[in-house]
Amino acid sequence: MKINFLLGLSLVLSISFSTQAQNKNLPDDLLSSDFHQGRREALRTKMPENSVAVIFSNPVRNRANDVNYVYHQDPNFYYLTGHREPHSVLLLFKDKQRINGQRTDELIIVRQRNALQELYDGARMGKEGAKTELGFSVAYEGTEFADLPIDFSTFDQVLFYDFHNDVRDIKEKGDLHDLILAFRRKARYPKNYSQILGLEPEQNNLNTRMLDSLMQELRGIKTAEELDLLRKAVKISALGQKEVMKAIRPGMSELEVQGMHEFIYKKYRAEYEGYPSIVGAGHNGCVLHYIENYKPEIEDGELILMDLGAEYHGYTADVTRTIPVNGKFTQEQKIIYDLVYKAQEAGMAVCRAGATFKEIYQATAEVVNQGLVDLGIYKSLEKEDIINPATGRNRYYPHGCCHHIGLDVHDKGNYDTLRANMVITIEPGIYIPEGSPCDPKWWDIPVRIEDDFLVTEDGYELLSNAAPRRSEEVEGVMKEESFFNRADLPALDGEE
């Protein structure tokens, strides 16, 4: 018993010290606890009278057998708390409540400390850490949630995101699976819950729609702290595009090109990619969300479409460039590239507070459609000549051109009128796959140019200007030397 006690004490002390060391080693430009507290207050202000919002952390995702994917926090939960660990839940009350003798308008539930598990997986913040580091005055462990005296039936509305039955029970008491079950019981969540109206819908106070609309209003407008992180994410991504322009050459693989971008991200201490990197050469570039990046050799004469974004402290960029693998556009490639560039410029001319997302798209689409008619790729501007009957979309420009970026690459925000301090993309594109009903000289030409913009009252700030945009600029940069060109790894056995 004495040995076990001493071992346990040793583990606890070592984890305690590692927690302190871990905190000291964190970046000094993370969002502050004041930021997260301010976001909670902003949400509380928008909540209806006598309501409570319940926001859960993301589940842990299993990759294979006993190995999990790197954990990524639910963006709403992170936005409101700053907590990056799983198996947690936030309760935000419109008005102060008395819970276990304490009056509070918010509380957080976090994982309990566990010396052995922390030895394997790293230090946990625990409820005391949630108070000192996250700024909560009231915090509990997951195992305590089920017994907390919270009567959800006393609220006019309980705001939360509905469940998708995709949370594993990891057999740890107080895990996310247990937290959800406890909430369902406390909130009297129906077994067959649906807000679709039936003949006699069951009456309850559960609202799974309002919270998302409130979070869209908040997250669509960026604060100064958020803009600092977004600028870094975008600048890193743009510098990656420029460096790869210098380094790329025929014979590389798509994976190698992807790796160069992501090396740049890590070099500048961006923790992750904001979404799966898209690196498509030739016909692969005509697949809008091509993420295999598996082509073993990119070919002389091809275009390569590179749509990637660094995630810096939770905030992601989204920058796309399309370049000639050999450093020189063919005549047809340059014509299509310049047309997409012209379309983006038209969209940028519209971008300002008070304009609409639809107006930006229309500005880009008018340029693309008229340009393709002038080239004989479309017969006319009539709908039957432009719309692909199989998809119902513009045949060669099948996607929208703008979306919010932030904690998500397609971030929450309203898609009607632009407002100052929104951060959006403008990304027109033309994709002409092999077999298209046009002259074959245009086949396998995919071009997308995507940049990130901060909307201002009288226009915009182009955040990704470090990545060359004009075709002449691209060709000029591709003649420059890259530090990647000095990296000469030994060949594998049997390969030259």
PDB file of N, CA and C in Angstrom, residues 129-190:
ATOM      1  N   GLY A 129      -8.197  24.338 -12.876  1.00  0.00           N
ATOM      2  CA  GLY A 129      -7.582  25.026 -14.010  1.00  0.00           C
ATOM      3  C   GLY A 129      -8.595  25.812 -14.817  1.00  0.00           C
ATOM      4  N   ALA A 130      -9.829  25.283 -14.907  1.00  0.00           N
ATOM      5  CA  ALA A 130     -10.879  25.995 -15.636  1.00  0.00           C
ATOM      6  C   ALA A 130     -11.183  27.337 -14.977  1.00  0.00           C
ATOM      7  N   LYS A 131     -10.996  27.391 -13.684  1.00  0.00           N
ATOM      8  CA  LYS A 131     -11.224  28.656 -12.964  1.00  0.00           C
ATOM      9  C   LYS A 131     -10.046  29.613 -13.160  1.00  0.00           C
ATOM     10  N   THR A 132      -8.839  29.114 -12.959  1.00  0.00           N
ATOM     11  CA  THR A 132      -7.671  29.996 -12.994  1.00  0.00           C
ATOM     12  C   THR A 132      -7.261  30.369 -14.417  1.00  0.00           C
ATOM     13  N   GLU A 133      -7.420  29.436 -15.369  1.00  0.00           N
ATOM     14  CA  GLU A 133      -6.926  29.674 -16.723  1.00  0.00           C
ATOM     15  C   GLU A 133      -8.009  30.147 -17.686  1.00  0.00           C
ATOM     16  N   LEU A 134      -9.233  29.658 -17.508  1.00  0.00           N
ATOM     17  CA  LEU A 134     -10.314  30.042 -18.415  1.00  0.00           C
ATOM     18  C   LEU A 134     -11.183  31.161 -17.865  1.00  0.00           C
ATOM     19  N   GLY A 135     -11.067  31.439 -16.573  1.00  0.00           N
ATOM     20  CA  GLY A 135     -11.805  32.555 -15.999  1.00  0.00           C
ATOM     21  C   GLY A 135     -13.216  32.248 -15.570  1.00  0.00           C
ATOM     22  N   PHE A 136     -13.545  30.969 -15.363  1.00  0.00           N
ATOM     23  CA  PHE A 136     -14.869  30.604 -14.865  1.00  0.00           C
ATOM     24  C   PHE A 136     -14.859  30.636 -13.336  1.00  0.00           C
ATOM     25  N   SER A 137     -15.914  31.179 -12.754  1.00  0.00           N
ATOM     26  CA  SER A 137     -16.018  31.168 -11.303  1.00  0.00           C
ATOM     27  C   SER A 137     -16.617  29.868 -10.792  1.00  0.00           C
ATOM     28  N   VAL A 138     -17.351  29.165 -11.673  1.00  0.00           N
ATOM     29  CA  VAL A 138     -17.979  27.901 -11.291  1.00  0.00           C
ATOM     30  C   VAL A 138     -17.602  26.831 -12.313  1.00  0.00           C
ATOM     31  N   ALA A 139     -16.997  25.759 -11.840  1.00  0.00           N
ATOM     32  CA  ALA A 139     -16.580  24.670 -12.723  1.00  0.00           C
ATOM     33  C   ALA A 139     -16.774  23.347 -11.987  1.00  0.00           C
ATOM     34  N   TYR A 140     -17.154  22.325 -12.732  1.00  0.00           N
ATOM     35  CA  TYR A 140     -17.354  20.991 -12.186  1.00  0.00           C
ATOM     36  C   TYR A 140     -16.662  19.970 -13.070  1.00  0.00           C
ATOM     37  N   GLU A 141     -16.508  18.772 -12.513  1.00  0.00           N
ATOM     38  CA  GLU A 141     -15.983  17.644 -13.284  1.00  0.00           C
ATOM     39  C   GLU A 141     -17.132  16.898 -13.948  1.00  0.00           C
ATOM     40  N   GLY A 142     -16.795  16.172 -14.995  1.00  0.00           N
ATOM     41  CA  GLY A 142     -17.813  15.452 -15.740  1.00  0.00           C
ATOM     42  C   GLY A 142     -18.639  14.501 -14.899  1.00  0.00           C
ATOM     43  N   THR A 143     -18.011  13.881 -13.911  1.00  0.00           N
ATOM     44  CA  THR A 143     -18.738  12.928 -13.069  1.00  0.00           C
ATOM     45  C   THR A 143     -19.759  13.610 -12.168  1.00  0.00           C
ATOM     46  N   GLU A 144     -19.682  14.933 -12.024  1.00  0.00           N
ATOM     47  CA  GLU A 144     -20.600  15.655 -11.150  1.00  0.00           C
ATOM     48  C   GLU A 144     -21.842  16.180 -11.869  1.00  0.00           C
ATOM     49  N   PHE A 145     -21.818  16.169 -13.190  1.00  0.00           N
ATOM     50  CA  PHE A 145     -22.896  16.807 -13.950  1.00  0.00           C
ATOM     51  C   PHE A 145     -24.249  16.152 -13.704  1.00  0.00           C
ATOM     52  N   ALA A 146     -24.280  14.831 -13.686  1.00  0.00           N
ATOM     53  CA  ALA A 146     -25.554  14.121 -13.556  1.00  0.00           C
ATOM     54  C   ALA A 146     -26.290  14.501 -12.276  1.00  0.00           C
ATOM     55  N   ASP A 147     -25.557  14.846 -11.223  1.00  0.00           N
ATOM     56  CA  ASP A 147     -26.191  15.140  -9.930  1.00  0.00           C
ATOM     57  C   ASP A 147     -26.370  16.630  -9.674  1.00  0.00           C
ATOM     58  N   LEU A 148     -25.975  17.469 -10.619  1.00  0.00           N
ATOM     59  CA  LEU A 148     -26.150  18.904 -10.413  1.00  0.00           C
ATOM     60  C   LEU A 148     -27.638  19.248 -10.397  1.00  0.00           C
ATOM     61  N   PRO A 149     -28.084  20.060  -9.443  1.00  0.00           N
ATOM     62  CA  PRO A 149     -29.510  20.390  -9.334  1.00  0.00           C
ATOM     63  C   PRO A 149     -29.929  21.459 -10.344  1.00  0.00           C
ATOM     64  N   ILE A 150     -29.976  21.078 -11.612  1.00  0.00           N
ATOM     65  CA  ILE A 150     -30.401  21.988 -12.676  1.00  0.00           C
ATOM     66  C   ILE A 150     -31.690  21.446 -13.270  1.00  0.00           C
ATOM     67  N   ASP A 151     -32.767  22.197 -13.156  1.00  0.00           N
ATOM     68  CA  ASP A 151     -34.069  21.788 -13.673  1.00  0.00           C
ATOM     69  C   ASP A 151     -34.327  22.535 -14.978  1.00  0.00           C
ATOM     70  N   PHE A 152     -34.062  21.865 -16.109  1.00  0.00           N
ATOM     71  CA  PHE A 152     -34.212  22.522 -17.403  1.00  0.00           C
ATOM     72  C   PHE A 152     -35.666  22.845 -17.728  1.00  0.00           C
ATOM     73  N   SER A 153     -36.602  22.214 -17.041  1.00  0.00           N
ATOM     74  CA  SER A 153     -38.018  22.477 -17.323  1.00  0.00           C
ATOM     75  C   SER A 153     -38.443  23.872 -16.867  1.00  0.00           C
ATOM     76  N   THR A 154     -37.640  24.531 -16.045  1.00  0.00           N
ATOM     77  CA  THR A 154     -37.994  25.866 -15.552  1.00  0.00           C
ATOM     78  C   THR A 154     -37.649  26.970 -16.554  1.00  0.00           C
ATOM     79  N   PHE A 155     -36.935  26.609 -17.641  1.00  0.00           N
ATOM     80  CA  PHE A 155     -36.570  27.616 -18.638  1.00  0.00           C
ATOM     81  C   PHE A 155     -37.595  27.641 -19.765  1.00  0.00           C
ATOM     82  N   ASP A 156     -37.836  28.827 -20.299  1.00  0.00           N
ATOM     83  CA  ASP A 156     -38.745  28.932 -21.443  1.00  0.00           C
ATOM     84  C   ASP A 156     -38.138  28.262 -22.675  1.00  0.00           C
ATOM     85  N   GLN A 157     -36.807  28.381 -22.827  1.00  0.00           N
ATOM     86  CA  GLN A 157     -36.150  27.770 -23.976  1.00  0.00           C
ATOM     87  C   GLN A 157     -34.790  27.217 -23.562  1.00  0.00           C
ATOM     88  N   VAL A 158     -34.499  26.022 -24.054  1.00  0.00           N
ATOM     89  CA  VAL A 158     -33.194  25.387 -23.885  1.00  0.00           C
ATOM     90  C   VAL A 158     -32.558  25.342 -25.276  1.00  0.00           C
ATOM     91  N   LEU A 159     -31.507  26.105 -25.460  1.00  0.00           N
ATOM     92  CA  LEU A 159     -30.870  26.250 -26.770  1.00  0.00           C
ATOM     93  C   LEU A 159     -29.685  25.295 -26.871  1.00  0.00           C
ATOM     94  N   PHE A 160     -29.651  24.465 -27.919  1.00  0.00           N
ATOM     95  CA  PHE A 160     -28.524  23.546 -28.127  1.00  0.00           C
ATOM     96  C   PHE A 160     -28.559  23.031 -29.555  1.00  0.00           C
ATOM     97  N   TYR A 161     -27.457  22.449 -29.970  1.00  0.00           N
ATOM     98  CA  TYR A 161     -27.396  21.784 -31.271  1.00  0.00           C
ATOM     99  C   TYR A 161     -27.868  20.347 -31.094  1.00  0.00           C
ATOM    100  N   ASP A 162     -28.710  19.891 -32.021  1.00  0.00           N
ATOM    101  CA  ASP A 162     -29.225  18.539 -31.897  1.00  0.00           C
ATOM    102  C   ASP A 162     -28.099  17.524 -32.074  1.00  0.00           C
ATOM    103  N   PHE A 163     -28.329  16.315 -31.585  1.00  0.00           N
ATOM    104  CA  PHE A 163     -27.299  15.272 -31.573  1.00  0.00           C
ATOM    105  C   PHE A 163     -27.378  14.411 -32.836  1.00  0.00           C
ATOM    106  N   HIS A 164     -26.234  13.846 -33.201  1.00  0.00           N
ATOM    107  CA  HIS A 164     -26.163  13.019 -34.404  1.00  0.00           C
ATOM    108  C   HIS A 164     -25.786  11.574 -34.096  1.00  0.00           C
ATOM    109  N   ASN A 165     -25.840  11.218 -32.838  1.00  0.00           N
ATOM    110  CA  ASN A 165     -25.564   9.836 -32.436  1.00  0.00           C
ATOM    111  C   ASN A 165     -24.212   9.341 -32.941  1.00  0.00           C
ATOM    112  N   ASP A 166     -23.200  10.198 -32.853  1.00  0.00           N
ATOM    113  CA  ASP A 166     -21.868   9.842 -33.358  1.00  0.00           C
ATOM    114  C   ASP A 166     -20.802   9.942 -32.272  1.00  0.00           C
ATOM    115  N   VAL A 167     -21.225   9.779 -31.019  1.00  0.00           N
ATOM    116  CA  VAL A 167     -20.289   9.895 -29.896  1.00  0.00           C
ATOM    117  C   VAL A 167     -20.049   8.523 -29.285  1.00  0.00           C
ATOM    118  N   ARG A 168     -18.795   8.106 -29.249  1.00  0.00           N
ATOM    119  CA  ARG A 168     -18.453   6.817 -28.663  1.00  0.00           C
ATOM    120  C   ARG A 168     -18.452   6.890 -27.136  1.00  0.00           C
ATOM    121  N   ASP A 169     -18.851   5.784 -26.519  1.00  0.00           N
ATOM    122  CA  ASP A 169     -18.721   5.644 -25.072  1.00  0.00           C
ATOM    123  C   ASP A 169     -17.344   5.063 -24.796  1.00  0.00           C
ATOM    124  N   ILE A 170     -16.442   5.892 -24.228  1.00  0.00           N
ATOM    125  CA  ILE A 170     -15.068   5.426 -24.016  1.00  0.00           C
ATOM    126  C   ILE A 170     -14.898   4.751 -22.657  1.00  0.00           C
ATOM    127  N   LYS A 171     -16.014   4.558 -21.952  1.00  0.00           N
ATOM    128  CA  LYS A 171     -16.008   3.838 -20.661  1.00  0.00           C
ATOM    129  C   LYS A 171     -15.273   4.597 -19.571  1.00  0.00           C
ATOM    130  N   GLU A 172     -15.085   5.890 -19.764  1.00  0.00           N
ATOM    131  CA  GLU A 172     -14.542   6.720 -18.686  1.00  0.00           C
ATOM    132  C   GLU A 172     -15.704   7.489 -18.075  1.00  0.00           C
ATOM    133  N   LYS A 173     -15.884   7.421 -16.791  1.00  0.00           N
ATOM    134  CA  LYS A 173     -16.998   8.094 -16.151  1.00  0.00           C
ATOM    135  C   LYS A 173     -16.928   9.606 -16.406  1.00  0.00           C
ATOM    136  N   GLY A 174     -18.060  10.150 -16.776  1.00  0.00           N
ATOM    137  CA  GLY A 174     -18.112  11.581 -17.038  1.00  0.00           C
ATOM    138  C   GLY A 174     -17.609  11.974 -18.405  1.00  0.00           C
ATOM    139  N   ASP A 175     -17.475  11.011 -19.342  1.00  0.00           N
ATOM    140  CA  ASP A 175     -17.030  11.349 -20.683  1.00  0.00           C
ATOM    141  C   ASP A 175     -18.170  12.039 -21.443  1.00  0.00           C
ATOM    142  N   LEU A 176     -17.915  12.426 -22.698  1.00  0.00           N
ATOM    143  CA  LEU A 176     -18.920  13.156 -23.467  1.00  0.00           C
ATOM    144  C   LEU A 176     -20.193  12.339 -23.629  1.00  0.00           C
ATOM    145  N   HIS A 177     -20.048  11.037 -23.800  1.00  0.00           N
ATOM    146  CA  HIS A 177     -21.210  10.156 -23.909  1.00  0.00           C
ATOM    147  C   HIS A 177     -22.079  10.265 -22.662  1.00  0.00           C
ATOM    148  N   ASP A 178     -21.457  10.260 -21.491  1.00  0.00           N
ATOM    149  CA  ASP A 178     -22.199  10.381 -20.233  1.00  0.00           C
ATOM    150  C   ASP A 178     -22.813  11.768 -20.075  1.00  0.00           C
ATOM    151  N   LEU A 179     -22.082  12.798 -20.490  1.00  0.00           N
ATOM    152  CA  LEU A 179     -22.597  14.159 -20.379  1.00  0.00           C
ATOM    153  C   LEU A 179     -23.859  14.338 -21.215  1.00  0.00           C
ATOM    154  N   ILE A 180     -23.843  13.776 -22.422  1.00  0.00           N
ATOM    155  CA  ILE A 180     -25.012  13.892 -23.300  1.00  0.00           C
ATOM    156  C   ILE A 180     -26.190  13.123 -22.724  1.00  0.00           C
ATOM    157  N   LEU A 181     -25.931  11.916 -22.219  1.00  0.00           N
ATOM    158  CA  LEU A 181     -27.016  11.136 -21.609  1.00  0.00           C
ATOM    159  C   LEU A 181     -27.612  11.878 -20.416  1.00  0.00           C
ATOM    160  N   ALA A 182     -26.755  12.471 -19.592  1.00  0.00           N
ATOM    161  CA  ALA A 182     -27.241  13.213 -18.425  1.00  0.00           C
ATOM    162  C   ALA A 182     -28.083  14.410 -18.859  1.00  0.00           C
ATOM    163  N   PHE A 183     -27.629  15.115 -19.875  1.00  0.00           N
ATOM    164  CA  PHE A 183     -28.401  16.257 -20.369  1.00  0.00           C
ATOM    165  C   PHE A 183     -29.747  15.809 -20.931  1.00  0.00           C
ATOM    166  N   ARG A 184     -29.746  14.732 -21.692  1.00  0.00           N
ATOM    167  CA  ARG A 184     -31.009  14.239 -22.248  1.00  0.00           C
ATOM    168  C   ARG A 184     -32.019  13.950 -21.140  1.00  0.00           C
ATOM    169  N   ARG A 185     -31.533  13.326 -20.076  1.00  0.00           N
ATOM    170  CA  ARG A 185     -32.445  13.009 -18.967  1.00  0.00           C
ATOM    171  C   ARG A 185     -32.928  14.288 -18.288  1.00  0.00           C
ATOM    172  N   LYS A 186     -32.001  15.186 -18.004  1.00  0.00           N
ATOM    173  CA  LYS A 186     -32.365  16.409 -17.302  1.00  0.00           C
ATOM    174  C   LYS A 186     -33.326  17.277 -18.126  1.00  0.00           C
ATOM    175  N   ALA A 187     -33.095  17.322 -19.446  1.00  0.00           N
ATOM    176  CA  ALA A 187     -33.894  18.192 -20.316  1.00  0.00           C
ATOM    177  C   ALA A 187     -35.135  17.481 -20.867  1.00  0.00           C
ATOM    178  N   ARG A 188     -35.333  16.218 -20.466  1.00  0.00           N
ATOM    179  CA  ARG A 188     -36.473  15.419 -20.954  1.00  0.00           C
ATOM    180  C   ARG A 188     -36.488  15.375 -22.488  1.00  0.00           C
ATOM    181  N   TYR A 189     -35.329  15.058 -23.024  1.00  0.00           N
ATOM    182  CA  TYR A 189     -35.164  14.968 -24.482  1.00  0.00           C
ATOM    183  C   TYR A 189     -35.942  13.760 -24.996  1.00  0.00           C
ATOM    184  N   PRO A 190     -36.914  13.956 -25.912  1.00  0.00           N
ATOM    185  CA  PRO A 190     -37.727  12.830 -26.395  1.00  0.00           C
ATOM    186  C   PRO A 190     -36.894  11.815 -27.166  1.00  0.00           C
TER     187      PRO A 190
END
